[in-house]
XYZ file of N, CA, C and O in Angstrom:
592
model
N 0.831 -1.177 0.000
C 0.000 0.000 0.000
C 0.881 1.248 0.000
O 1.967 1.246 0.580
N 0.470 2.178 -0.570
C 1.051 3.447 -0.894
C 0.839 4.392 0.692
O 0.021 4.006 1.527
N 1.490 5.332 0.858
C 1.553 5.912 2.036
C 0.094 6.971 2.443
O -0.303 7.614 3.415
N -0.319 6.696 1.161
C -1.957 7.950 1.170
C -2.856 7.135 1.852
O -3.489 7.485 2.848
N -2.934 5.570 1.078
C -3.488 4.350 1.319
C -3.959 4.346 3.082
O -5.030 4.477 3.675
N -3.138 4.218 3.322
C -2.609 3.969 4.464
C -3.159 4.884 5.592
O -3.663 4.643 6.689
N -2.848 6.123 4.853
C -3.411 7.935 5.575
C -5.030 7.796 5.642
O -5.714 8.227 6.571
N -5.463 7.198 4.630
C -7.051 6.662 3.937
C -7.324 5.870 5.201
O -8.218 6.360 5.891
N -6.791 4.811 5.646
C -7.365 3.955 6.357
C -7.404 4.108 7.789
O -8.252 3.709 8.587
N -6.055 4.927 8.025
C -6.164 5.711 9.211
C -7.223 6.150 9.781
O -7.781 5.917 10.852
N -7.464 6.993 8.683
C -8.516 8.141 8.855
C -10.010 7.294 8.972
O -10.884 7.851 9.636
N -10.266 6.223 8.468
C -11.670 5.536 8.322
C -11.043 4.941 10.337
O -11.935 5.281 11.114
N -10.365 4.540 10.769
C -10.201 4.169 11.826
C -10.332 5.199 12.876
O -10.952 4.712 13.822
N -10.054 6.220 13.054
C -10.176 7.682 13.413
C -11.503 7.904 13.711
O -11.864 8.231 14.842
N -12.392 7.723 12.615
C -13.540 8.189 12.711
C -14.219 6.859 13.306
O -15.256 7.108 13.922
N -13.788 5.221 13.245
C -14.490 4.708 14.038
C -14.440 4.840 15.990
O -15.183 4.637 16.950
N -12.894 5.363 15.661
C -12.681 5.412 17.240
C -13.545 6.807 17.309
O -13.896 6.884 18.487
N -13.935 7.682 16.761
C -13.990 8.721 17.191
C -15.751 8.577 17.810
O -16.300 9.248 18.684
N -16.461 7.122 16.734
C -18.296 7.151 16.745
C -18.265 5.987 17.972
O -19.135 5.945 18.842
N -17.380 5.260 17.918
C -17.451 4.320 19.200
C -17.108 5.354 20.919
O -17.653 5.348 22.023
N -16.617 5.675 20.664
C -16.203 6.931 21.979
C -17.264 7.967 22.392
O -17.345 8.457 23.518
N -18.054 8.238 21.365
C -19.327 9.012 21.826
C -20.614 7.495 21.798
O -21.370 7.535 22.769
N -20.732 6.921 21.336
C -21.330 5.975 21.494
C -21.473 5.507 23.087
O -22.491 5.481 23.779
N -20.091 5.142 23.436
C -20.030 4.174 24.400
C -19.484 4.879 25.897
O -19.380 4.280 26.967
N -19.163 6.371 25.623
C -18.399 6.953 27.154
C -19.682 6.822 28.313
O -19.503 7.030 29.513
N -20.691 6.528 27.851
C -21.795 6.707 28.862
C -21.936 5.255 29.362
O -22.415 5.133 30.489
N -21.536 3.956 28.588
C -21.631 2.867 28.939
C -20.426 2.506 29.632
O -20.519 1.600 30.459
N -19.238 3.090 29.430
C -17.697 2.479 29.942
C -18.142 3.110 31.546
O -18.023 2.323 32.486
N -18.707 4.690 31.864
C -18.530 4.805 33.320
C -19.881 4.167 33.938
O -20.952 3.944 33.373
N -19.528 3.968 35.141
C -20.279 2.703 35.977
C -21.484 3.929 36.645
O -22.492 3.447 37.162
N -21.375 5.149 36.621
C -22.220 6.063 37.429
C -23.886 5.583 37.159
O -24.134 5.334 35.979
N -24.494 5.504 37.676
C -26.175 5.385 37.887
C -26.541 4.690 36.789
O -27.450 5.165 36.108
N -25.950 3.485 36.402
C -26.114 1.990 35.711
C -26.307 0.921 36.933
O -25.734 0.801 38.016
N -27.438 0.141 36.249
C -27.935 -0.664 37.157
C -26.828 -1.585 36.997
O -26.300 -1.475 35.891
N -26.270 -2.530 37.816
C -25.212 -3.996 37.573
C -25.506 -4.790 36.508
O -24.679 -5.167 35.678
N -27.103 -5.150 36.515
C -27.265 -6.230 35.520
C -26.890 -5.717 34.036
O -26.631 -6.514 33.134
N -26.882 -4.191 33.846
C -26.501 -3.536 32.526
C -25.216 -3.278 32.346
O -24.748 -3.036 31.233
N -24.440 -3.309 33.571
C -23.003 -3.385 33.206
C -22.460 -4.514 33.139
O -21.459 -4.633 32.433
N -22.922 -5.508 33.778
C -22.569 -6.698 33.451
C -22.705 -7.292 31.763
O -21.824 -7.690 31.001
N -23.940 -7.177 31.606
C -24.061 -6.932 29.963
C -23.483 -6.382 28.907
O -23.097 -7.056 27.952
N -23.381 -5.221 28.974
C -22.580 -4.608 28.472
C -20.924 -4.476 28.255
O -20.294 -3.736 27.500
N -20.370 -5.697 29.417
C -18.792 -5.667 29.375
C -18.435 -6.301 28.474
O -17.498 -5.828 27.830
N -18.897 -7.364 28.125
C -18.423 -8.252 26.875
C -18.775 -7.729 25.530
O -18.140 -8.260 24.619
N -19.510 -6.948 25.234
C -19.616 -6.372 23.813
C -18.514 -5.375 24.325
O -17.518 -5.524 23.617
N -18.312 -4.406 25.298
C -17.472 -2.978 25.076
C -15.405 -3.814 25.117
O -14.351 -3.262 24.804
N -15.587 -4.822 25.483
C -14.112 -5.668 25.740
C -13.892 -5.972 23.993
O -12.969 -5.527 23.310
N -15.182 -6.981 23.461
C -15.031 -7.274 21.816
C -14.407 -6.527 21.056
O -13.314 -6.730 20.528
N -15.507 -5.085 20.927
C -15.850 -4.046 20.143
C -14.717 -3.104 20.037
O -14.411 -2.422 19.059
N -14.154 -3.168 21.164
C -12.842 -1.957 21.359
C -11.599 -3.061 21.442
O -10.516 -2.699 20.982
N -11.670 -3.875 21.790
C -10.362 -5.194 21.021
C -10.421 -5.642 20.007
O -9.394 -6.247 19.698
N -11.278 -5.639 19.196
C -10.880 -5.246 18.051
C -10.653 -4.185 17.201
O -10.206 -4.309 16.060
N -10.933 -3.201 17.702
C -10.560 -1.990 17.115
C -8.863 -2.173 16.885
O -8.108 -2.241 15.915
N -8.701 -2.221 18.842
C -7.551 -2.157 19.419
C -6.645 -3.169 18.129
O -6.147 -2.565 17.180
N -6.548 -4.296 18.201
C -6.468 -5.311 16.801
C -6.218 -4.678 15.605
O -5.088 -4.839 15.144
N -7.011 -3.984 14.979
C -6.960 -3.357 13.986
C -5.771 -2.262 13.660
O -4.888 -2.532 12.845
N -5.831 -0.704 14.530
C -4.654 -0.395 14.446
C -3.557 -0.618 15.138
O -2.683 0.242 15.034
N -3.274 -1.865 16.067
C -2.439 -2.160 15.888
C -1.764 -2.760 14.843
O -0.537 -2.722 14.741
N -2.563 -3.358 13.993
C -1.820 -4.162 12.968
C -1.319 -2.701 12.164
O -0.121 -2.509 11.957
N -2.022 -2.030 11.878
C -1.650 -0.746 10.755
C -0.338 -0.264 11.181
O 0.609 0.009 10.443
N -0.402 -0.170 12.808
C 0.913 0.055 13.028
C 2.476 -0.488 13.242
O 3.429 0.261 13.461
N 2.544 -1.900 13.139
C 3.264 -2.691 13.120
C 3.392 -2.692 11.568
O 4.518 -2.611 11.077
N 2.459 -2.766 10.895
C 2.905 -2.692 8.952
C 3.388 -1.526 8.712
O 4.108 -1.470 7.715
N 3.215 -0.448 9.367
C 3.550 0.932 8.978
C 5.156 1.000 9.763
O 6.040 1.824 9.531
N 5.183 0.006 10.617
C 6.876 -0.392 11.504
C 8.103 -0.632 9.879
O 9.092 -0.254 9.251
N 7.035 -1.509 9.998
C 8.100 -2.172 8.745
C 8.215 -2.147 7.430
O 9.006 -2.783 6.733
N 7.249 -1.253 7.052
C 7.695 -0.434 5.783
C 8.486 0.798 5.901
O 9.264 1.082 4.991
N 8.363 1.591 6.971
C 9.507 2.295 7.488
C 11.054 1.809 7.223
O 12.042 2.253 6.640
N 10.707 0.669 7.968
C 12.290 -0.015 8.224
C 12.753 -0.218 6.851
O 13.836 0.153 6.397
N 11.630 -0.975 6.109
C 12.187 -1.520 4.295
C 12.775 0.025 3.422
O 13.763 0.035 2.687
N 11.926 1.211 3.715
C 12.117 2.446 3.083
C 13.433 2.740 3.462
O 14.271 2.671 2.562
N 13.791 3.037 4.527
C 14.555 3.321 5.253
C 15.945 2.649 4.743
O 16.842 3.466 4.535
N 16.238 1.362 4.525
C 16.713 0.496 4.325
C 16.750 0.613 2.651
O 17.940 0.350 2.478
N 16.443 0.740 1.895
C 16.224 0.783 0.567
C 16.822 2.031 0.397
O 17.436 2.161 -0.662
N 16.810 2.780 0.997
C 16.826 4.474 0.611
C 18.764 4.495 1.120
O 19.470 5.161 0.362
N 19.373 3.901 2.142
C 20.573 4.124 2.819
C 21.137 3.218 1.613
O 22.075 3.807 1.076
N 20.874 2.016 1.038
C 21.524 1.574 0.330
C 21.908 1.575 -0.841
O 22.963 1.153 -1.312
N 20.514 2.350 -1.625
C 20.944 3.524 -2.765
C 22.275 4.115 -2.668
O 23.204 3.751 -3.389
N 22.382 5.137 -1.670
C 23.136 6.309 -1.395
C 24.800 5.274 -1.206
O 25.796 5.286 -1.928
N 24.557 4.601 -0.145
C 26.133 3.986 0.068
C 26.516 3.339 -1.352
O 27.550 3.573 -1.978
N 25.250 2.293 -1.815
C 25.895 1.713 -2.675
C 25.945 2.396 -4.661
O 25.797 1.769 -5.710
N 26.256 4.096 -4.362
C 25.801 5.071 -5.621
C 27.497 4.791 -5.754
O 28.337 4.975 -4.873
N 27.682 4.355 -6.953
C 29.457 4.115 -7.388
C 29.618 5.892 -8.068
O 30.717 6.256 -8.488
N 28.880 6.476 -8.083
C 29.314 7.971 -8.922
C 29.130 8.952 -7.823
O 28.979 10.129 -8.150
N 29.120 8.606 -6.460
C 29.227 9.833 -5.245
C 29.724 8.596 -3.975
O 28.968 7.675 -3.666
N 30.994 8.769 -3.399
C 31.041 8.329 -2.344
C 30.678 9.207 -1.056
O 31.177 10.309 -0.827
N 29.675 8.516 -0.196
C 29.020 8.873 0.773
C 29.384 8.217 2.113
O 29.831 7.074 2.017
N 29.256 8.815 3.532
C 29.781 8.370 4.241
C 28.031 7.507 5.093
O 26.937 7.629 4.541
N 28.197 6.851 6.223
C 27.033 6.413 6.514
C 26.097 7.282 7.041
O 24.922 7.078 6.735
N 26.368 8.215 7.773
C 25.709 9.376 8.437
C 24.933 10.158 7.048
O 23.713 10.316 7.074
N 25.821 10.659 5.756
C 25.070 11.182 5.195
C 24.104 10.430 4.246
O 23.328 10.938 3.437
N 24.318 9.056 4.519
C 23.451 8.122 3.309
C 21.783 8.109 4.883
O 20.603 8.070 4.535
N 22.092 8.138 5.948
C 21.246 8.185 6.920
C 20.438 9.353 6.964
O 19.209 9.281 6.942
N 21.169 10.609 7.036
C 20.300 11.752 6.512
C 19.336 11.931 5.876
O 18.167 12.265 6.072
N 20.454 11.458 4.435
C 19.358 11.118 3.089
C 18.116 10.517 3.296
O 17.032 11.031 3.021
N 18.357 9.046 3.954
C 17.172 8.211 4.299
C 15.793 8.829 4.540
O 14.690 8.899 3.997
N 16.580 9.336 5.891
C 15.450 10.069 7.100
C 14.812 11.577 6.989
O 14.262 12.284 7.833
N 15.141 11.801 5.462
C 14.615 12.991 4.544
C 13.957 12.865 3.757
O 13.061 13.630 3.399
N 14.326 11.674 3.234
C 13.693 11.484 1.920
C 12.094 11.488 1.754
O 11.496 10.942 2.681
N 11.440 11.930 0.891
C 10.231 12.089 0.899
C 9.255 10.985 1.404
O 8.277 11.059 2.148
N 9.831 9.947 0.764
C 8.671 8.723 0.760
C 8.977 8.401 2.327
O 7.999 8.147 3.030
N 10.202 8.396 2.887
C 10.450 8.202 4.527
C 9.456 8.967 4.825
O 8.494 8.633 5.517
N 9.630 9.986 4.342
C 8.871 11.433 5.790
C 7.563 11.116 5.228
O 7.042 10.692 6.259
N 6.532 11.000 4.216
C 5.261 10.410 4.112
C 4.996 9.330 4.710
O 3.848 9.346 5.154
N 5.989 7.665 5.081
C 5.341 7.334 5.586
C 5.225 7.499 7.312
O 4.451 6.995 8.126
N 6.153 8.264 7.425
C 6.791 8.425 9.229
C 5.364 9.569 9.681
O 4.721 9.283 10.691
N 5.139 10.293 9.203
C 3.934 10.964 9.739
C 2.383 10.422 9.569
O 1.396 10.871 10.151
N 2.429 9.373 8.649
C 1.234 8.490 8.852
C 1.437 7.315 10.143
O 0.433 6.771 10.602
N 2.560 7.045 10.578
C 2.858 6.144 11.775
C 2.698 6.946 12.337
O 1.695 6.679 12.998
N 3.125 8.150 12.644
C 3.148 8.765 14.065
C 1.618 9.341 14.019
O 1.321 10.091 14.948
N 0.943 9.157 13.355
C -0.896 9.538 13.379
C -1.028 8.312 13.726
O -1.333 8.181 14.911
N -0.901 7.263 13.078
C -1.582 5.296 13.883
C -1.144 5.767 15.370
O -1.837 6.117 16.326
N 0.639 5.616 15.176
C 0.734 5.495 16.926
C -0.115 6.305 17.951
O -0.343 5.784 19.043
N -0.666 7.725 17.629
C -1.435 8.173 18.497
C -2.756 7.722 18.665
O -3.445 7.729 19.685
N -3.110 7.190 17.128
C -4.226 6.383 17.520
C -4.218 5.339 18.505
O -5.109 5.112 19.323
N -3.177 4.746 18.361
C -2.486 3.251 19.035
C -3.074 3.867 20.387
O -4.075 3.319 20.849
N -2.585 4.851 20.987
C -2.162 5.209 22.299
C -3.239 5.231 22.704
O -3.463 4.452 23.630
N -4.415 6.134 22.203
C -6.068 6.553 22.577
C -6.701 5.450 22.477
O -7.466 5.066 23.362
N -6.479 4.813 21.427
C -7.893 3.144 21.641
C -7.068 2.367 22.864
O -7.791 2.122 23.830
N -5.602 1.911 22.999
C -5.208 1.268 24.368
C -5.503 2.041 25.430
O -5.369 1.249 26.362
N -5.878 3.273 25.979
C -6.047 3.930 26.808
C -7.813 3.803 27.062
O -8.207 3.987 28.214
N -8.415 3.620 26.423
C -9.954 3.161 26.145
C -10.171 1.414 27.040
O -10.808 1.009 28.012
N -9.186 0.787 25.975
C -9.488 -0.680 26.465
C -8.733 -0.831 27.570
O -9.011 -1.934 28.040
N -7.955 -0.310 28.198
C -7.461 0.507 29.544
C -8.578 0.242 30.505
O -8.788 -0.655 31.321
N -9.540 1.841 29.964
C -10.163 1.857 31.134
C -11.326 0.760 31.141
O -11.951 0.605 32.190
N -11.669 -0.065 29.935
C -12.950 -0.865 29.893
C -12.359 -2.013 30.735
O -12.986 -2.639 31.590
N -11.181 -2.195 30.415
C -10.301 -3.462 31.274
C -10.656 -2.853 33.007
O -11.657 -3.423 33.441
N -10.240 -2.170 33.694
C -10.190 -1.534 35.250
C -11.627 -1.804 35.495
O -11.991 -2.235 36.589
N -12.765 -1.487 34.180
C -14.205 -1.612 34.576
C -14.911 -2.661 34.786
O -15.959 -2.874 35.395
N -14.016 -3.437 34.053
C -14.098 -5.220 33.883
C -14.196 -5.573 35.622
O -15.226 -5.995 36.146
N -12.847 -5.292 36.403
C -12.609 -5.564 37.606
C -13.568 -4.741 38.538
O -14.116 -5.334 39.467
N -13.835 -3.190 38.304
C -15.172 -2.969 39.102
C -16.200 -3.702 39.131
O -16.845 -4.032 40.126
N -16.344 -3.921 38.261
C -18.040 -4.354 38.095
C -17.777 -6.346 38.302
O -18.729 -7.097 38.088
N -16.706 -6.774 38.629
C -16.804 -8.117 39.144
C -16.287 -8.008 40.851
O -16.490 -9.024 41.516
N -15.718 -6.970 41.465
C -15.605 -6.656 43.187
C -17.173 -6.423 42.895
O -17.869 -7.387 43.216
N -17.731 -5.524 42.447
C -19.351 -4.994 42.896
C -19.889 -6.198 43.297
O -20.100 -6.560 44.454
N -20.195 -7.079 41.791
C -20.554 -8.398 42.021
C -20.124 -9.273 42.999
O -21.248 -9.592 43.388
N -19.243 -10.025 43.827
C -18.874 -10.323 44.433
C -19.206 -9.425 45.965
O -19.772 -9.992 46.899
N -18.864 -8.303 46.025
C -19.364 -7.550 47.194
C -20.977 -7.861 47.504
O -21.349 -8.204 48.626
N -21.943 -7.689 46.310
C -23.360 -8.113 46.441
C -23.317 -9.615 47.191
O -23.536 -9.884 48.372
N -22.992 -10.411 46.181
C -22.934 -11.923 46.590
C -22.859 -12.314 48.025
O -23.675 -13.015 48.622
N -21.509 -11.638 48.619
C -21.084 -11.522 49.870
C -21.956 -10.986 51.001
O -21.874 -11.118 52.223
N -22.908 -10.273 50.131
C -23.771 -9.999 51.488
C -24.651 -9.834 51.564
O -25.236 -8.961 52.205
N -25.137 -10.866 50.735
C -26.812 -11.623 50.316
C -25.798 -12.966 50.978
O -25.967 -13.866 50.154
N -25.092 -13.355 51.788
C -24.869 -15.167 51.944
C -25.622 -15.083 53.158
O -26.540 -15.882 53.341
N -25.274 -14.001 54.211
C -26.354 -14.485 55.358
C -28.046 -14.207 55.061
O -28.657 -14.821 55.936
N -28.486 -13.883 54.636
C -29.712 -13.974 54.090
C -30.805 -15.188 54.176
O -30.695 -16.240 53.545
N -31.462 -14.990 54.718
C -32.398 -16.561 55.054
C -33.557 -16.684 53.933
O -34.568 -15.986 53.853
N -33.167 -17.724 53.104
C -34.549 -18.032 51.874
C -35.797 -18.544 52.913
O -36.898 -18.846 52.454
């Protein structure tokens, strides 16, 4: 995929994190939700946002290593140009200038922030996971003396 490609798909991911986040901020906090609805609700918001989570991560691990291949392609041009001898620093320069580098390095560093905001999401749905199973358990615990 070309580096626009890529900017393209970002951006369709962007906007899902962006409709799942207004969608769901009212379901992730536990405030004046009955239990039986958060209980419900944990396994679709764990799915729904792990796979997101899934998703750009993969974009960003492919966007790792086309970096690295560019990167790598671009230094070995330069060292291995028999009509300019170059030293490694300036065949590295070159690299880390070069256009197609710097197109795809600012579409990674847009995934990675995505990266950061959807793990910071399934973050907090994960911590909510563990509230809402102490709640449960706290109930349980003190409904046992209870006489049927």
């Amino acid at each position: 995929m070309k580096s626009n490609e890529y900017e393209n798909k970002i951006e369709e991911l962007e906007e899902t994190f962006k409709e799942k986040l207004d969608r769901d901020s009212g379901s992730i906090k536990l405030d004046n939700q009955k239990i039986k609805d958060c209980v419900k609700s944990q396994m679709s918001l764990q799915l729904e946002w792990g796979q997101l989570q899934s998703d750009v991560s993969s974009i960003v691990k492919e966007l790792d290593q086309i970096l690295e291949y560019v990167f790598a392609r671009i230094f070995d041009e330069k060292v291995n140009n028999r009509h300019k001898n170059v030293t490694a620093q300036e065949a590295k320069n070159a690299a880390l200038s070069h256009e197609d580098y710097v197109n795809y390095k600012i579409v990674y560093n847009r995934a990675l922030k995505l990266k950061t905001q959807v793990d910071s999401v399934v973050d907090t749905i994960r911590s909510r996971n563990y509230s809402v199973n102490k709640l449960c358990d706290l109930i349980v615990q003190g409904s046992e003396d209870h006489i049927v």
